[in-house]
GROMACS .gro file of C-alpha atoms in nm:
model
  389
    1UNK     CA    1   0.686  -2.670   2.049
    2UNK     CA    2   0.886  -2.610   1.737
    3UNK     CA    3   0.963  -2.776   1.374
    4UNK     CA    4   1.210  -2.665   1.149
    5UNK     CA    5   1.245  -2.655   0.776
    6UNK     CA    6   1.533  -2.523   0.568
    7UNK     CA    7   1.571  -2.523   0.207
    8UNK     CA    8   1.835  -2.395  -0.037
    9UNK     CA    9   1.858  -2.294  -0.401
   10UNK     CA   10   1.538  -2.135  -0.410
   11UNK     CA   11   1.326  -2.463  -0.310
   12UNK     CA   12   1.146  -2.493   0.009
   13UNK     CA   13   1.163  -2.853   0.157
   14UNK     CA   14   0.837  -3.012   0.268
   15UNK     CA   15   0.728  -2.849   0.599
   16UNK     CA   16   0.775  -3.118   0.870
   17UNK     CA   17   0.515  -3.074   1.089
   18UNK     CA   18   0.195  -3.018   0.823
   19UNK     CA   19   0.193  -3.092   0.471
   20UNK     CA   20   0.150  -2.799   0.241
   21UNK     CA   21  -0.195  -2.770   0.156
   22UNK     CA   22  -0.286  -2.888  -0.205
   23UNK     CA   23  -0.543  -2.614  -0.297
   24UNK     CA   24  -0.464  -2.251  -0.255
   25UNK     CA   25  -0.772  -2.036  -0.211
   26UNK     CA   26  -0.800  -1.763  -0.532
   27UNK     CA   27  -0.634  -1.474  -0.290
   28UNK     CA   28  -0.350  -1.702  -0.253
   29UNK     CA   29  -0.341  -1.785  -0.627
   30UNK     CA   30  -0.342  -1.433  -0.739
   31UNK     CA   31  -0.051  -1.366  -0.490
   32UNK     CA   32   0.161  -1.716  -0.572
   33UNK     CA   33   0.126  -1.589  -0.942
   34UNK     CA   34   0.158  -1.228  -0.962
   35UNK     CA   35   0.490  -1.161  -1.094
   36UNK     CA   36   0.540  -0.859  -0.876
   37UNK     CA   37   0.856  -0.601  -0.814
   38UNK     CA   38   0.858  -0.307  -0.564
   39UNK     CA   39   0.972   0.017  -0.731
   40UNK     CA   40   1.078   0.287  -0.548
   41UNK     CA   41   0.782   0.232  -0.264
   42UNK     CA   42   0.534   0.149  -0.524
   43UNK     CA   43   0.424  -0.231  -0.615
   44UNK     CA   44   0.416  -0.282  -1.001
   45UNK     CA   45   0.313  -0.607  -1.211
   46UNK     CA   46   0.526  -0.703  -1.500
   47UNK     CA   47   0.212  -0.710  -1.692
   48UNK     CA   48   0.120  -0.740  -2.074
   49UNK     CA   49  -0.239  -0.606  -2.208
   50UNK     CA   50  -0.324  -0.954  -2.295
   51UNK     CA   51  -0.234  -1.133  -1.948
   52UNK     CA   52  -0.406  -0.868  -1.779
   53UNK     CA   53  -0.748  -0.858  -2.013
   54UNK     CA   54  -0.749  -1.241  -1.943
   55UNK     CA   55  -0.750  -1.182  -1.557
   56UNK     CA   56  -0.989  -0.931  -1.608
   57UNK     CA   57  -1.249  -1.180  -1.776
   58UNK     CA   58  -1.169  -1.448  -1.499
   59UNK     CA   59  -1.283  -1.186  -1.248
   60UNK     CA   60  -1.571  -1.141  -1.439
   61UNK     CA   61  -1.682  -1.446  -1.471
   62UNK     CA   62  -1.607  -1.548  -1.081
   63UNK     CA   63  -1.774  -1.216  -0.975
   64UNK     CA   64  -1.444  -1.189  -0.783
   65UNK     CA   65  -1.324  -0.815  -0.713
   66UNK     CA   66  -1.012  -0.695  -0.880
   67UNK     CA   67  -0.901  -0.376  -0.768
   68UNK     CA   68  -0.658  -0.251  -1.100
   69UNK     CA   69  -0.427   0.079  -1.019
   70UNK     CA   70  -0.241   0.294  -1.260
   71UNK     CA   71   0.035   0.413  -1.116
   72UNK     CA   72   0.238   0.692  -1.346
   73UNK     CA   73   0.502   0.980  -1.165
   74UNK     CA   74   0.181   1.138  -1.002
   75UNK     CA   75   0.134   0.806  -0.807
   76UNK     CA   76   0.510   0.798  -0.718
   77UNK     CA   77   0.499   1.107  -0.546
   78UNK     CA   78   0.176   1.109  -0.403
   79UNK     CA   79   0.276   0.766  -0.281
   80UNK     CA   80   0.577   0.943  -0.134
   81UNK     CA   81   0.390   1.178   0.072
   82UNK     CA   82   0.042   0.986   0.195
   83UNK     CA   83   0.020   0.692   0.341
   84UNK     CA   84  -0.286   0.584   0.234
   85UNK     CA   85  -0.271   0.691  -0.101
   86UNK     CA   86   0.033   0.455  -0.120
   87UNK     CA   87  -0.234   0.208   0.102
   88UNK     CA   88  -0.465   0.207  -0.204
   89UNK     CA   89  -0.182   0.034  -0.452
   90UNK     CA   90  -0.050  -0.206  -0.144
   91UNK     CA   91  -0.357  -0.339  -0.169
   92UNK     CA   92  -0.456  -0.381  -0.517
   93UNK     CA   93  -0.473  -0.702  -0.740
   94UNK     CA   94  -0.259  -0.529  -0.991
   95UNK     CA   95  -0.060  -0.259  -1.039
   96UNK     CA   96   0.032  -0.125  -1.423
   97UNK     CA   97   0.316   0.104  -1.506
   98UNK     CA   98   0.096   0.373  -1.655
   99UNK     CA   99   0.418   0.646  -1.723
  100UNK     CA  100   0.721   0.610  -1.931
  101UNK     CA  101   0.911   0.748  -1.672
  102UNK     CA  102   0.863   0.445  -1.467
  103UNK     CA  103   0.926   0.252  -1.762
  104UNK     CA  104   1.296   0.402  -1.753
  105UNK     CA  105   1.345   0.401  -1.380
  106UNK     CA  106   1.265  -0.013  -1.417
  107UNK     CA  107   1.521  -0.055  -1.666
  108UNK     CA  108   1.776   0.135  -1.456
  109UNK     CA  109   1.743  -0.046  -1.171
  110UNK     CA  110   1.739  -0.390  -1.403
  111UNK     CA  111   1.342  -0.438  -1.293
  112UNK     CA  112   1.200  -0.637  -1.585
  113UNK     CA  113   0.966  -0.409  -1.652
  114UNK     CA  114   0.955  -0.324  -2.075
  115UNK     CA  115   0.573  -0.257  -2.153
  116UNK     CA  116   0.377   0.094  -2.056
  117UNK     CA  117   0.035  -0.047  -2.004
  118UNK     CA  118  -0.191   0.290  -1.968
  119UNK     CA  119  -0.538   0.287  -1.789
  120UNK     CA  120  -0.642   0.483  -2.140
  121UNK     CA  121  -0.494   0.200  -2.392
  122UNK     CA  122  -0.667  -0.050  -2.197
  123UNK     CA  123  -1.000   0.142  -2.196
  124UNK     CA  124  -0.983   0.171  -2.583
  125UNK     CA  125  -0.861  -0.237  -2.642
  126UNK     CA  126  -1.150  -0.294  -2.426
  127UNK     CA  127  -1.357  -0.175  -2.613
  128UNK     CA  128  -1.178  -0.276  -2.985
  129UNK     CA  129  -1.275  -0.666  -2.836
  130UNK     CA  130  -1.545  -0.852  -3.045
  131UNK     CA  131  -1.571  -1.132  -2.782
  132UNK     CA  132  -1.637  -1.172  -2.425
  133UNK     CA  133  -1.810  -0.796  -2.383
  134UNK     CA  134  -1.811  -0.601  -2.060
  135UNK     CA  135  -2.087  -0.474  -1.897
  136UNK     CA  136  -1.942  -0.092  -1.790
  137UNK     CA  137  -2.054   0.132  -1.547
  138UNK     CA  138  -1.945   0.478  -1.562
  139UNK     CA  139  -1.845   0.697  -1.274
  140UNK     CA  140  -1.738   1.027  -1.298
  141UNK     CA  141  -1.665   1.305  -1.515
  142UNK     CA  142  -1.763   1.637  -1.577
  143UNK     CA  143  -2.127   1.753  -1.664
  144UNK     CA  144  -2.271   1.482  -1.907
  145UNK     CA  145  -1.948   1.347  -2.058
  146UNK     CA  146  -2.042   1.046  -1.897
  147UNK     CA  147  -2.376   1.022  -2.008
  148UNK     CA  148  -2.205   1.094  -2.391
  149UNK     CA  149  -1.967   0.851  -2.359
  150UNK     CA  150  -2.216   0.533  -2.256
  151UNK     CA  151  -2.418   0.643  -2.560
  152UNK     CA  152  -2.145   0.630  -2.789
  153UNK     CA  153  -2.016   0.262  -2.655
  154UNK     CA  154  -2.387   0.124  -2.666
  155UNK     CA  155  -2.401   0.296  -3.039
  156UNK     CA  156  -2.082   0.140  -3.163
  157UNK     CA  157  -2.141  -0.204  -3.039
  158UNK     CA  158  -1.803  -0.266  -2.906
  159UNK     CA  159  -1.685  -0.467  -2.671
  160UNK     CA  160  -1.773  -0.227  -2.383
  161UNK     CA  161  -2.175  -0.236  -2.345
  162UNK     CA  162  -2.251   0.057  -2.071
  163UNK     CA  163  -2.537  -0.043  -1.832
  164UNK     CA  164  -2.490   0.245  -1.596
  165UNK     CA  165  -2.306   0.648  -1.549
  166UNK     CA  166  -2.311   0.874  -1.285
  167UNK     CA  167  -2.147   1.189  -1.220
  168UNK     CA  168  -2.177   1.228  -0.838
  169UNK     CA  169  -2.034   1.624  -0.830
  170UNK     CA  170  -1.757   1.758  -0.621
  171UNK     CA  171  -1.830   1.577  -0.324
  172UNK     CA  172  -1.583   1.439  -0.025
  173UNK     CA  173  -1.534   1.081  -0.034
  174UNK     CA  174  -1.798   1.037   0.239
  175UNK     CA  175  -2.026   1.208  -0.008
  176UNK     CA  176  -1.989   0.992  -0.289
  177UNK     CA  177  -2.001   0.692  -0.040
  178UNK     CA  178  -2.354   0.740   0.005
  179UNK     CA  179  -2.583   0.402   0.013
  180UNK     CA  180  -2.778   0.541  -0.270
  181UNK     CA  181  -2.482   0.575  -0.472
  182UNK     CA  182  -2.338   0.249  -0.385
  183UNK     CA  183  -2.693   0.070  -0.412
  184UNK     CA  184  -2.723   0.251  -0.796
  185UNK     CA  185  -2.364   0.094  -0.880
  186UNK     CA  186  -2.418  -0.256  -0.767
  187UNK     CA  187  -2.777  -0.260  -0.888
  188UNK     CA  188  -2.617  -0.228  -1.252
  189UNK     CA  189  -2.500  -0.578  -1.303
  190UNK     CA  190  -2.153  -0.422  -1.432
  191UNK     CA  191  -1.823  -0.628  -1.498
  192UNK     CA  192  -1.644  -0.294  -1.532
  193UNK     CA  193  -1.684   0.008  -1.245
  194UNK     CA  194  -1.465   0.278  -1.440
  195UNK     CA  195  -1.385   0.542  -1.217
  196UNK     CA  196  -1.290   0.910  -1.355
  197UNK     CA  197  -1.229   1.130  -1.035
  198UNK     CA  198  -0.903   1.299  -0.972
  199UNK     CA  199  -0.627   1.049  -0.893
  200UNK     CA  200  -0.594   1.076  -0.488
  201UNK     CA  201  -1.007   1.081  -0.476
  202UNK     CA  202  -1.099   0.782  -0.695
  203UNK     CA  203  -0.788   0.607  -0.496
  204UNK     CA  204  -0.926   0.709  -0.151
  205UNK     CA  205  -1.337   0.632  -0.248
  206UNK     CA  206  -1.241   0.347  -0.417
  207UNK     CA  207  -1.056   0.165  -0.117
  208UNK     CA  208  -1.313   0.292   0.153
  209UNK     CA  209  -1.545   0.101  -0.068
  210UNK     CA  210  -1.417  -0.186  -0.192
  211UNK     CA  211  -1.632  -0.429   0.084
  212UNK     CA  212  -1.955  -0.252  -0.009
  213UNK     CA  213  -1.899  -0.267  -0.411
  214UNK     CA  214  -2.033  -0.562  -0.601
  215UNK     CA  215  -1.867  -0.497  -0.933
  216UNK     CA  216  -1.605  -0.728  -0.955
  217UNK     CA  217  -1.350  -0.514  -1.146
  218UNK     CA  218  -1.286  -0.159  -1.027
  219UNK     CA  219  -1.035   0.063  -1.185
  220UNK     CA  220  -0.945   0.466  -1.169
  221UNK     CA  221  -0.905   0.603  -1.526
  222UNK     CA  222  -0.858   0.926  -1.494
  223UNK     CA  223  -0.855   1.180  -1.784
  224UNK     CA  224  -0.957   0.857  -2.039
  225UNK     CA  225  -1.375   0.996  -2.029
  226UNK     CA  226  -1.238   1.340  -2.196
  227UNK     CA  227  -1.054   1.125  -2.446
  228UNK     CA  228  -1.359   0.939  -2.534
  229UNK     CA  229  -1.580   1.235  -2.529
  230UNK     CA  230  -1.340   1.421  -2.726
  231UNK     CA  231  -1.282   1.739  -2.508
  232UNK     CA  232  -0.967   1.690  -2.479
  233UNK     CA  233  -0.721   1.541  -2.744
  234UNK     CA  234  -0.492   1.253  -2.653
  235UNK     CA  235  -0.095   1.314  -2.743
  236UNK     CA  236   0.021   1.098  -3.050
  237UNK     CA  237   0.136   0.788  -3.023
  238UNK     CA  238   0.498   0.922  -3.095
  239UNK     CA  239   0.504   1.125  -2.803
  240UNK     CA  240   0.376   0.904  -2.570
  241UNK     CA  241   0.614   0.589  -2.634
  242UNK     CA  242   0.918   0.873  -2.618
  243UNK     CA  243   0.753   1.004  -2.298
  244UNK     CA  244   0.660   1.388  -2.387
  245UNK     CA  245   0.294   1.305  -2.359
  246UNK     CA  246   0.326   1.579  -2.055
  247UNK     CA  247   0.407   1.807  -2.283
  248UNK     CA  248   0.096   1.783  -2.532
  249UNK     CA  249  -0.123   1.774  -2.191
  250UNK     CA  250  -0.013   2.105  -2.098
  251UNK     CA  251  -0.071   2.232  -2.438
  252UNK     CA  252  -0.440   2.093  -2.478
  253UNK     CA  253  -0.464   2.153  -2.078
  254UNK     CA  254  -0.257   2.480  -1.965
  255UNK     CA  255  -0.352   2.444  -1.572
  256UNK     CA  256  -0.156   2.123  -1.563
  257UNK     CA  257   0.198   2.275  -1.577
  258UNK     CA  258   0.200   2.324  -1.228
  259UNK     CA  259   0.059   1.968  -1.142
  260UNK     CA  260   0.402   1.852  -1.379
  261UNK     CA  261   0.607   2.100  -1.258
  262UNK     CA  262   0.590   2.008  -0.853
  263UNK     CA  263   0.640   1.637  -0.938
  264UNK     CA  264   0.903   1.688  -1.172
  265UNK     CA  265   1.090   1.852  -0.918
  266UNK     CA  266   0.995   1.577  -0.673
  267UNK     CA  267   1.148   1.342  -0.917
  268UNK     CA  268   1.434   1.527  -0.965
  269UNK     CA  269   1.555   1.442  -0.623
  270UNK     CA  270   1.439   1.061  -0.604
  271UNK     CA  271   1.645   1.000  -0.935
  272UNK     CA  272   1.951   1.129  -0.756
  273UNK     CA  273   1.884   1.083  -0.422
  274UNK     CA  274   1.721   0.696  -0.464
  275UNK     CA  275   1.771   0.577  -0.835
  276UNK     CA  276   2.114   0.681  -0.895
  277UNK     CA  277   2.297   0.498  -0.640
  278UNK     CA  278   2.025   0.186  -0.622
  279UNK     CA  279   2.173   0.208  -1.046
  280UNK     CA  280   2.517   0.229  -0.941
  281UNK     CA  281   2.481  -0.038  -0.686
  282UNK     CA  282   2.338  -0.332  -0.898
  283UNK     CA  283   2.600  -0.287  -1.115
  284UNK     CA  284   2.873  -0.342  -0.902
  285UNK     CA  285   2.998  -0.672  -0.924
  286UNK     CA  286   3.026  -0.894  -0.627
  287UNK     CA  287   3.011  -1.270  -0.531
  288UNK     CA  288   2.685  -1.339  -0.395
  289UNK     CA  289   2.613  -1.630  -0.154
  290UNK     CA  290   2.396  -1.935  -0.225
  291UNK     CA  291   2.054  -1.794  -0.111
  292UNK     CA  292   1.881  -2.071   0.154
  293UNK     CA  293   1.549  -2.032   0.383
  294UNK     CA  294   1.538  -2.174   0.716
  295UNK     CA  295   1.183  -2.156   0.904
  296UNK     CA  296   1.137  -2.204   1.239
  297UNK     CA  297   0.763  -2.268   1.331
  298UNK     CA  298   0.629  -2.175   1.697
  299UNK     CA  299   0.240  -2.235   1.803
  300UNK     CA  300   0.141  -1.894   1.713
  301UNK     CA  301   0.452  -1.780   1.498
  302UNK     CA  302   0.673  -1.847   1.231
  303UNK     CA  303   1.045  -1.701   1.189
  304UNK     CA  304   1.218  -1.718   0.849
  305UNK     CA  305   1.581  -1.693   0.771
  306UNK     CA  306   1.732  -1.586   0.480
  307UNK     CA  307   2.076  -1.623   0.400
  308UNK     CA  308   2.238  -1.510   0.045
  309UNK     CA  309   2.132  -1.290  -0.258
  310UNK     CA  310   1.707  -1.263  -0.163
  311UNK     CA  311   1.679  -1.178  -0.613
  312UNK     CA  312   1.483  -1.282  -0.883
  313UNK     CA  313   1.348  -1.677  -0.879
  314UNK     CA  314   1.497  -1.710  -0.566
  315UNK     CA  315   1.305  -1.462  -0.372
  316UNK     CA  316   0.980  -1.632  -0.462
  317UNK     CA  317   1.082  -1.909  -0.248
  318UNK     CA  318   0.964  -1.721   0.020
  319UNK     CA  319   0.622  -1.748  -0.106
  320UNK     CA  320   0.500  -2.114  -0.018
  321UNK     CA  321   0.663  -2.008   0.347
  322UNK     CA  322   0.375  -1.805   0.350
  323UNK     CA  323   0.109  -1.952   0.216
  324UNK     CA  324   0.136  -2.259   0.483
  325UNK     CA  325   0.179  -1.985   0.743
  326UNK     CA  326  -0.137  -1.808   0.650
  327UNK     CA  327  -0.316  -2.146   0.634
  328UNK     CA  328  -0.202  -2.200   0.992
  329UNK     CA  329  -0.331  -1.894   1.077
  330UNK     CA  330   0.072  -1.813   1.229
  331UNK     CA  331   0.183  -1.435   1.170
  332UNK     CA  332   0.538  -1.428   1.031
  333UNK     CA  333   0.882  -1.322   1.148
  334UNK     CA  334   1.152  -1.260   0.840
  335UNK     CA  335   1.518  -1.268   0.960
  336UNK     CA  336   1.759  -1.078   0.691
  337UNK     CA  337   2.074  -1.119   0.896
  338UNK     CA  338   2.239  -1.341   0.653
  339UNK     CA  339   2.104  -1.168   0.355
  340UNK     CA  340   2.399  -1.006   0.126
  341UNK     CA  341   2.145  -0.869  -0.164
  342UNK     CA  342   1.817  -0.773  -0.229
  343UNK     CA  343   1.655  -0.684  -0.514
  344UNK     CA  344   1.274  -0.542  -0.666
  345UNK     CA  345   1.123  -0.847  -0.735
  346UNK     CA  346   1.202  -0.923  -0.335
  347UNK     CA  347   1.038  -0.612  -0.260
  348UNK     CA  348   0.767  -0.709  -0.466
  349UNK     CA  349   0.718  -1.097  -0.299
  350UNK     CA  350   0.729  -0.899   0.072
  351UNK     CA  351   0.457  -0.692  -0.036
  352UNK     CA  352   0.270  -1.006  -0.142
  353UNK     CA  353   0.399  -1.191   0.219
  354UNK     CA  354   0.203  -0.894   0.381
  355UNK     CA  355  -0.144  -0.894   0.171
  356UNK     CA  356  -0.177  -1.297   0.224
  357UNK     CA  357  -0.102  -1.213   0.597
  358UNK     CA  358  -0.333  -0.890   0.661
  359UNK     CA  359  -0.624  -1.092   0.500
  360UNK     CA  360  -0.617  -1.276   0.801
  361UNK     CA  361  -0.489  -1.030   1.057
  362UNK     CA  362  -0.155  -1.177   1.090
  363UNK     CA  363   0.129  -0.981   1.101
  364UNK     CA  364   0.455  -0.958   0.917
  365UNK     CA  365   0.810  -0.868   1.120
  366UNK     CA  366   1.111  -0.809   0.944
  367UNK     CA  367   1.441  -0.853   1.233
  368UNK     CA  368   1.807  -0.894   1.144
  369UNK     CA  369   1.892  -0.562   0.938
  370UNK     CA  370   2.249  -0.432   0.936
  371UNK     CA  371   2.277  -0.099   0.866
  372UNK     CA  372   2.357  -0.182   0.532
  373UNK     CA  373   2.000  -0.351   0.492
  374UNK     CA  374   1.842  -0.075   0.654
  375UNK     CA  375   1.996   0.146   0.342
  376UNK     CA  376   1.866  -0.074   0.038
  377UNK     CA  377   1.540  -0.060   0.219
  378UNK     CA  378   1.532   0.370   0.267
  379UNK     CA  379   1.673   0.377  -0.085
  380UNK     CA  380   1.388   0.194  -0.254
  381UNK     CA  381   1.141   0.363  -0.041
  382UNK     CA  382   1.006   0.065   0.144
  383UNK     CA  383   1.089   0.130   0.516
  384UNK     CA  384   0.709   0.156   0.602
  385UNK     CA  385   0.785  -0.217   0.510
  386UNK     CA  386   0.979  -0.259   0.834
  387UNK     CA  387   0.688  -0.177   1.068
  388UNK     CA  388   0.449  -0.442   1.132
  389UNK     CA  389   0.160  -0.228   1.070
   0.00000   0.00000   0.00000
């Protein structure tokens, strides 16, 4: 058996055969309400400090986890080249734009993205907070910067109190997963698990552990402990909001020109291989159809068909399609054969489609794609999207 529901303008009718459920659980919330785009393969939130610090509390006070990434150019191309590196932002609860770079790239490709929200600005209005303080634990780090660090926070009385630091060595991710470890972490009582391991380490140890971590919010921040410590000197505010902050990092840290240099190449060809014509594309004008959903739902199944410009508000029609799928425990079929436009923030709602679904070991399918389709999709670097792994 088989009901059908269509709706057009961007608002799903009623489903015929079950009404929607009233309650969404809080993995369905986050999803319904993240205002999501897909950037060039990556997922990024359109995020402000102060929406994010407010989720951040929530998660606090729910014990919920909250798995925040900070993806900058590094990211992009990392993202580009390992699958689960890319795996480890797919599935987070939120994604910052932590790079001017991307900051640019958004603009050019008219994804509302306006605000660089850095992993080490948050760290530092963190702690500038005189209400609702987290409890931090500190990972990471070279020798005792850690250690140095805590003390400092627990002198200043600011609104990061540290109940916890570790500096687990040089280990593999295996290493560093030890029960010991893990045990010493959760035994803490922290809000906060700040992580400062190389990028594609604290990525990889951090998603291998997320099930065994009891500290609700977990987030990689990277060279932020030598900022605090003061071993290293952060670039001025000037040249970080112009986006030459790589330049001061290879003066106070030589070693990193060749780190800057590889992905700067790397960039170099998605900007004119990717961005450029994605650029020259949404600014061609054309007449787009009247974007409508149809769903078809099966016992074990549900297709969806999209007809007209899948953009902005309309694309998060898509989302209560989901949502009643997931509830009736049905995987999902998407049909984009009479879809004339696509654009980041439906990216960004299919990457949400697929996190409600893998929850519950569903799967999403995406049928229908004319070779034009199959273009937009290589172009912003989602075609892993197109396999229903």
């Amino acid at each position: 058996m088989s009901t059908f529901q269509t709706a057009r303008l961007g608002q799903p009718a009623p489903p015929v055969a079950r009404p929607a459920p009233k309650n969404l659980d809080d993995g369905e919330k986050g999803e319904a309400t993240r205002d999501l785009y897909g950037l060039l393969g990556l997922p990024v939130d359109a995020v402000d400090f102060r929406s994010l610090i407010q989720a951040m509390d929530a998660a606090a006070a729910k014990r919920e986890p909250f798995l925040i990434s900070t993806p900058n150019v590094n990211f992009l191309i990392k993202s580009h080249q390992d699958v689960a590196f890319r795996d480890s932002m797919l599935l987070s609860d939120v994604c910052l734009a932590d790079g001017m770079p991307l900051i640019w790239i958004a603009k050019l490709l008219r994804v509302p993205i306006h605000e660089r929200v850095a992993g080490s600005d948050l760290f530092g209005r963190l702690k500038s907070r005189t209400e609702n303080r987290l409890r931090v634990f500190l990972f990471g780090g070279t020798g005792d910067l850690a250690e140095k660090v805590g003390l400092q926070l627990n002198a200043e009385k600011c609104g990061l109190e540290c109940v916890g630091v570790l500096n687990p060595g040089f280990g593999s991710v295996e290493e560093l997963s030890s029960p010991d470890i893990i045990a010493q972490i959760n035994a803490s009582g922290a809000d906060l698990l700040a992580v400062f391991l190389n990028a594609e380490k604290a990525q990889a140890w951090l998603l291998r552990n997320h099930h065994r971590l009891s500290v609700p919010i977990r987030a990689q921040f990277g060279a932020t402990i030598n900022f605090e410590a003061g071993t290293i000197r952060r670039a001025p505010p000037l040249m970080r909001s112009t986006g030459f902050e790589w330049l001061w990092r290879i003066k106070e840290e030589p070693y990193l020109w060749r780190r800057y240099w590889a992905d700067g190449k790397a960039l170099l060809q998605v900007l004119c291989t990717c961005v450029l014509p994605l650029a020259i594309a949404a600014r061609v004008s054309r007449q787009q159809a009247e974007f409508a959903i149809r769903s078809i739902q099966r016992d074990e199944s549900m297709t969806i068909s999209l007809t007209g410009a899948a953009a902005a508000d309309k694309a998060n029609s898509l989302l209560p399609f989901a949502t009643q799928a997931v509830r009736d425990h049905k995987s999902i079929e998407i049909n984009l054969a009479g879809v004339d436009y696509m654009d980041g923030r439906f990216f960004g709602v299919l990457i949400g489609v697929k996190r409600q679904l893998a929850r519950q070991n569903l799967s999403l399918t995406i049928v229908g794609l004319s070779p034009r389709l199959r273009r937009i999709f290589r172009l912003n670097r989602f075609e892993f999207l197109l396999s229903d792994r």
